Amino acid sequence: MKAAHGMVVTMHYTLTNDSGDVLDSSREGDPLAYLHGHGNIIPGLEKALEGAIAGHKSKVTVAPAEGYGEKNDELVFEAARDQFPPDMTIALGERVYAEGPQGPISFTIVELTDKGAKLDGNHPLAGQTLHFDVEIVSVREATAEETKHGHVHGEHGHHH
Ligand code: ZN
């Protein structure tokens, strides 16, 4: 069976950046299962895996536009200390959640300043070219329920 719209694809992957640093990998644990054609994974990778069969191995390079997007400078700004929840520890790398027009947005504290802190609302991988080393473990048809929900259920998928 081939990876196509409505198929469940299970794969092992290792993700590295331009410098060759490993950012994420499934190799230490269970492979990742996703529902092809439903935007469960980034567009560039989904496109590259179209038609792949079990056993297929490939190296896929994904530009930011097909990955987590370009970095948006408007999402980086300084917030004063009194804009944070009073009980929050303001430290580098801490995450702050705010209610946005399209649901919650998460910001990461990227710099401590005299007034408060600089926040970055970009995805941590925004603006980065991503390098995937992928091996397809299996391809199967999705169940009716999975198709309805738009994601994979079961062992390596969604639990609810
Ligand atoms: Zn579901």
PDB file of C-alpha atoms and ligand atoms in Angstrom:
ATOM      1  CA  MET A   1       0.000   0.000   0.000  1.00  0.00           C
ATOM      2  CA  LYS A   2       1.128   3.505  -0.784  1.00  0.00           C
ATOM      3  CA  ALA A   3       1.005   6.644   1.335  1.00  0.00           C
ATOM      4  CA  ALA A   4      -1.930   8.659   0.021  1.00  0.00           C
ATOM      5  CA  HIS A   5      -4.827  10.708   1.295  1.00  0.00           C
ATOM      6  CA  GLY A   6      -6.662   8.783   4.008  1.00  0.00           C
ATOM      7  CA  MET A   7      -3.905   6.239   4.687  1.00  0.00           C
ATOM      8  CA  VAL A   8      -2.230   5.732   8.051  1.00  0.00           C
ATOM      9  CA  VAL A   9       1.539   5.950   7.683  1.00  0.00           C
ATOM     10  CA  THR A  10       3.852   4.772  10.467  1.00  0.00           C
ATOM     11  CA  MET A  11       7.452   5.910  10.254  1.00  0.00           C
ATOM     12  CA  HIS A  12      10.708   6.354  12.070  1.00  0.00           C
ATOM     13  CA  TYR A  13      12.360   9.709  11.623  1.00  0.00           C
ATOM     14  CA  THR A  14      15.326  11.731  12.754  1.00  0.00           C
ATOM     15  CA  LEU A  15      15.143  15.497  12.416  1.00  0.00           C
ATOM     16  CA  THR A  16      18.309  17.574  12.185  1.00  0.00           C
ATOM     17  CA  ASN A  17      18.970  21.259  11.521  1.00  0.00           C
ATOM     18  CA  ASP A  18      21.442  22.821   9.095  1.00  0.00           C
ATOM     19  CA  SER A  19      24.280  22.306  11.582  1.00  0.00           C
ATOM     20  CA  GLY A  20      23.514  18.595  11.858  1.00  0.00           C
ATOM     21  CA  ASP A  21      22.206  18.826  15.431  1.00  0.00           C
ATOM     22  CA  VAL A  22      19.509  16.247  16.152  1.00  0.00           C
ATOM     23  CA  LEU A  23      16.339  18.137  17.141  1.00  0.00           C
ATOM     24  CA  ASP A  24      13.977  15.210  17.393  1.00  0.00           C
ATOM     25  CA  SER A  25      13.947  11.496  16.686  1.00  0.00           C
ATOM     26  CA  SER A  26      11.564   8.555  17.027  1.00  0.00           C
ATOM     27  CA  ARG A  27      14.442   6.066  17.029  1.00  0.00           C
ATOM     28  CA  GLU A  28      14.655   5.723  20.803  1.00  0.00           C
ATOM     29  CA  GLY A  29      10.971   4.895  21.086  1.00  0.00           C
ATOM     30  CA  ASP A  30       7.873   4.066  19.074  1.00  0.00           C
ATOM     31  CA  PRO A  31       7.557   5.130  15.453  1.00  0.00           C
ATOM     32  CA  LEU A  32       5.208   8.002  14.637  1.00  0.00           C
ATOM     33  CA  ALA A  33       1.848   7.278  13.018  1.00  0.00           C
ATOM     34  CA  TYR A  34      -0.031   9.974  11.136  1.00  0.00           C
ATOM     35  CA  LEU A  35      -3.041  10.252   8.849  1.00  0.00           C
ATOM     36  CA  HIS A  36      -1.775  11.215   5.408  1.00  0.00           C
ATOM     37  CA  GLY A  37      -3.435  14.184   3.715  1.00  0.00           C
ATOM     38  CA  HIS A  38      -4.865  15.699   6.893  1.00  0.00           C
ATOM     39  CA  GLY A  39      -2.129  18.135   7.817  1.00  0.00           C
ATOM     40  CA  ASN A  40      -1.023  16.034  10.811  1.00  0.00           C
ATOM     41  CA  ILE A  41       2.617  16.612   9.858  1.00  0.00           C
ATOM     42  CA  ILE A  42       4.297  19.582   8.157  1.00  0.00           C
ATOM     43  CA  PRO A  43       3.326  20.068   4.488  1.00  0.00           C
ATOM     44  CA  GLY A  44       6.821  19.604   3.036  1.00  0.00           C
ATOM     45  CA  LEU A  45       7.293  16.206   4.646  1.00  0.00           C
ATOM     46  CA  GLU A  46       3.776  15.010   3.842  1.00  0.00           C
ATOM     47  CA  LYS A  47       4.286  15.955   0.182  1.00  0.00           C
ATOM     48  CA  ALA A  48       7.645  14.151   0.009  1.00  0.00           C
ATOM     49  CA  LEU A  49       6.145  10.939   1.399  1.00  0.00           C
ATOM     50  CA  GLU A  50       3.254  10.816  -1.074  1.00  0.00           C
ATOM     51  CA  GLY A  51       3.266   7.368  -2.717  1.00  0.00           C
ATOM     52  CA  ALA A  52       5.886   5.888  -0.336  1.00  0.00           C
ATOM     53  CA  ILE A  53       5.586   2.234   0.676  1.00  0.00           C
ATOM     54  CA  ALA A  54       6.736   0.250   3.731  1.00  0.00           C
ATOM     55  CA  GLY A  55      10.521  -0.029   3.797  1.00  0.00           C
ATOM     56  CA  HIS A  56      10.999   3.234   1.870  1.00  0.00           C
ATOM     57  CA  LYS A  57      13.917   5.262   3.207  1.00  0.00           C
ATOM     58  CA  SER A  58      14.581   8.845   2.232  1.00  0.00           C
ATOM     59  CA  LYS A  59      16.247  12.070   3.232  1.00  0.00           C
ATOM     60  CA  VAL A  60      13.888  15.011   2.948  1.00  0.00           C
ATOM     61  CA  THR A  61      14.879  18.675   3.189  1.00  0.00           C
ATOM     62  CA  VAL A  62      12.046  21.029   4.082  1.00  0.00           C
ATOM     63  CA  ALA A  63      12.328  24.802   3.666  1.00  0.00           C
ATOM     64  CA  PRO A  64      10.719  27.016   6.362  1.00  0.00           C
ATOM     65  CA  ALA A  65       7.755  27.904   4.111  1.00  0.00           C
ATOM     66  CA  GLU A  66       6.860  24.195   3.892  1.00  0.00           C
ATOM     67  CA  GLY A  67       7.770  23.566   7.500  1.00  0.00           C
ATOM     68  CA  TYR A  68       6.969  25.733  10.518  1.00  0.00           C
ATOM     69  CA  GLY A  69       6.925  28.994   8.581  1.00  0.00           C
ATOM     70  CA  GLU A  70       9.283  31.934   8.384  1.00  0.00           C
ATOM     71  CA  LYS A  71      10.153  33.695  11.599  1.00  0.00           C
ATOM     72  CA  ASN A  72       7.738  36.584  12.211  1.00  0.00           C
ATOM     73  CA  ASP A  73       9.451  39.526  13.950  1.00  0.00           C
ATOM     74  CA  GLU A  74       6.080  40.899  15.030  1.00  0.00           C
ATOM     75  CA  LEU A  75       5.742  37.929  17.375  1.00  0.00           C
ATOM     76  CA  VAL A  76       8.880  38.997  19.252  1.00  0.00           C
ATOM     77  CA  PHE A  77       8.257  41.792  21.742  1.00  0.00           C
ATOM     78  CA  GLU A  78       9.078  43.047  25.203  1.00  0.00           C
ATOM     79  CA  ALA A  79       6.569  42.744  28.030  1.00  0.00           C
ATOM     80  CA  ALA A  80       6.796  44.584  31.345  1.00  0.00           C
ATOM     81  CA  ARG A  81       6.987  42.606  34.567  1.00  0.00           C
ATOM     82  CA  ASP A  82       3.449  43.629  35.620  1.00  0.00           C
ATOM     83  CA  GLN A  83       2.019  42.071  32.429  1.00  0.00           C
ATOM     84  CA  PHE A  84       2.977  38.600  33.652  1.00  0.00           C
ATOM     85  CA  PRO A  85       0.901  36.634  36.144  1.00  0.00           C
ATOM     86  CA  PRO A  86       2.079  37.734  39.630  1.00  0.00           C
ATOM     87  CA  ASP A  87       2.970  34.203  40.747  1.00  0.00           C
ATOM     88  CA  MET A  88       4.985  33.379  37.629  1.00  0.00           C
ATOM     89  CA  THR A  89       8.737  32.857  37.714  1.00  0.00           C
ATOM     90  CA  ILE A  90      10.193  34.951  34.912  1.00  0.00           C
ATOM     91  CA  ALA A  91      13.161  32.982  33.626  1.00  0.00           C
ATOM     92  CA  LEU A  92      14.777  32.220  30.291  1.00  0.00           C
ATOM     93  CA  GLY A  93      13.019  29.452  28.377  1.00  0.00           C
ATOM     94  CA  GLU A  94       9.791  29.654  30.430  1.00  0.00           C
ATOM     95  CA  ARG A  95       6.582  29.447  28.437  1.00  0.00           C
ATOM     96  CA  VAL A  96       3.735  31.927  28.730  1.00  0.00           C
ATOM     97  CA  TYR A  97       0.261  31.236  27.365  1.00  0.00           C
ATOM     98  CA  ALA A  98      -2.064  33.954  26.132  1.00  0.00           C
ATOM     99  CA  GLU A  99      -5.518  33.807  24.579  1.00  0.00           C
ATOM    100  CA  GLY A 100      -5.314  34.863  20.917  1.00  0.00           C
ATOM    101  CA  PRO A 101      -8.031  35.329  18.290  1.00  0.00           C
ATOM    102  CA  GLN A 102      -7.422  31.808  16.929  1.00  0.00           C
ATOM    103  CA  GLY A 103      -7.008  30.095  20.274  1.00  0.00           C
ATOM    104  CA  PRO A 104      -4.168  29.999  22.799  1.00  0.00           C
ATOM    105  CA  ILE A 105      -0.724  31.216  21.729  1.00  0.00           C
ATOM    106  CA  SER A 106       2.390  30.152  23.550  1.00  0.00           C
ATOM    107  CA  PHE A 107       5.352  32.451  23.964  1.00  0.00           C
ATOM    108  CA  THR A 108       8.830  31.603  25.118  1.00  0.00           C
ATOM    109  CA  ILE A 109      10.877  33.996  27.256  1.00  0.00           C
ATOM    110  CA  VAL A 110      13.998  34.559  25.151  1.00  0.00           C
ATOM    111  CA  GLU A 111      15.653  37.431  27.003  1.00  0.00           C
ATOM    112  CA  LEU A 112      15.426  39.090  30.406  1.00  0.00           C
ATOM    113  CA  THR A 113      15.352  42.883  30.279  1.00  0.00           C
ATOM    114  CA  ASP A 114      15.340  45.752  32.805  1.00  0.00           C
ATOM    115  CA  LYS A 115      11.581  46.249  32.330  1.00  0.00           C
ATOM    116  CA  GLY A 116      10.577  42.596  32.226  1.00  0.00           C
ATOM    117  CA  ALA A 117      11.295  40.105  29.468  1.00  0.00           C
ATOM    118  CA  LYS A 118      11.376  39.626  25.736  1.00  0.00           C
ATOM    119  CA  LEU A 119       8.847  37.093  24.436  1.00  0.00           C
ATOM    120  CA  ASP A 120       8.897  35.088  21.214  1.00  0.00           C
ATOM    121  CA  GLY A 121       5.617  33.658  19.881  1.00  0.00           C
ATOM    122  CA  ASN A 122       7.201  31.914  16.895  1.00  0.00           C
ATOM    123  CA  HIS A 123       7.298  28.135  16.726  1.00  0.00           C
ATOM    124  CA  PRO A 124      10.767  27.081  17.992  1.00  0.00           C
ATOM    125  CA  LEU A 125      11.489  25.655  14.515  1.00  0.00           C
ATOM    126  CA  ALA A 126      10.190  28.662  12.547  1.00  0.00           C
ATOM    127  CA  GLY A 127      12.705  29.985  10.020  1.00  0.00           C
ATOM    128  CA  GLN A 128      14.715  26.752  10.061  1.00  0.00           C
ATOM    129  CA  THR A 129      15.421  24.411   7.185  1.00  0.00           C
ATOM    130  CA  LEU A 130      14.609  20.940   8.440  1.00  0.00           C
ATOM    131  CA  HIS A 131      16.351  17.725   7.424  1.00  0.00           C
ATOM    132  CA  PHE A 132      14.419  14.507   7.931  1.00  0.00           C
ATOM    133  CA  ASP A 133      15.864  11.023   7.669  1.00  0.00           C
ATOM    134  CA  VAL A 134      12.755   8.905   7.264  1.00  0.00           C
ATOM    135  CA  GLU A 135      11.985   5.195   7.133  1.00  0.00           C
ATOM    136  CA  ILE A 136       8.426   4.061   6.439  1.00  0.00           C
ATOM    137  CA  VAL A 137       7.477   1.198   8.770  1.00  0.00           C
ATOM    138  CA  SER A 138       3.955   0.520   7.502  1.00  0.00           C
ATOM    139  CA  VAL A 139       1.097   1.932   5.487  1.00  0.00           C
ATOM    140  CA  ARG A 140      -2.529   0.895   6.109  1.00  0.00           C
ATOM    141  CA  GLU A 141      -5.994   2.152   5.413  1.00  0.00           C
ATOM    142  CA  ALA A 142      -7.494   4.378   8.089  1.00  0.00           C
ATOM    143  CA  THR A 143     -10.598   3.228   9.975  1.00  0.00           C
ATOM    144  CA  ALA A 144     -13.852   5.145   9.442  1.00  0.00           C
ATOM    145  CA  GLU A 145     -13.478   6.669  12.904  1.00  0.00           C
ATOM    146  CA  GLU A 146      -9.918   7.843  12.237  1.00  0.00           C
ATOM    147  CA  THR A 147     -11.001   9.424   8.950  1.00  0.00           C
ATOM    148  CA  LYS A 148     -13.860  11.196  10.743  1.00  0.00           C
ATOM    149  CA  HIS A 149     -11.556  12.518  13.474  1.00  0.00           C
ATOM    150  CA  GLY A 150      -8.726  13.417  11.099  1.00  0.00           C
ATOM    151  CA  HIS A 151      -6.050  11.639  13.138  1.00  0.00           C
ATOM    152  CA  VAL A 152      -4.730   8.172  13.959  1.00  0.00           C
ATOM    153  CA  HIS A 153      -5.986   6.144  16.907  1.00  0.00           C
ATOM    154  CA  GLY A 154      -4.398   3.174  18.631  1.00  0.00           C
ATOM    155  CA  GLU A 155      -0.983   2.142  19.770  1.00  0.00           C
ATOM    156  CA  HIS A 156       1.161   4.901  18.264  1.00  0.00           C
ATOM    157  CA  GLY A 157      -1.547   7.432  17.563  1.00  0.00           C
ATOM    158  CA  HIS A 158      -4.032   9.580  19.423  1.00  0.00           C
ATOM    159  CA  HIS A 159      -5.467   8.410  22.755  1.00  0.00           C
ATOM    160  CA  HIS A 160      -8.819   9.703  23.942  1.00  0.00           C
TER     161      HIS A 160
HETATM  162 ZN    ZN B   1      -9.985  10.705  17.513  1.00  0.00          ZN
END
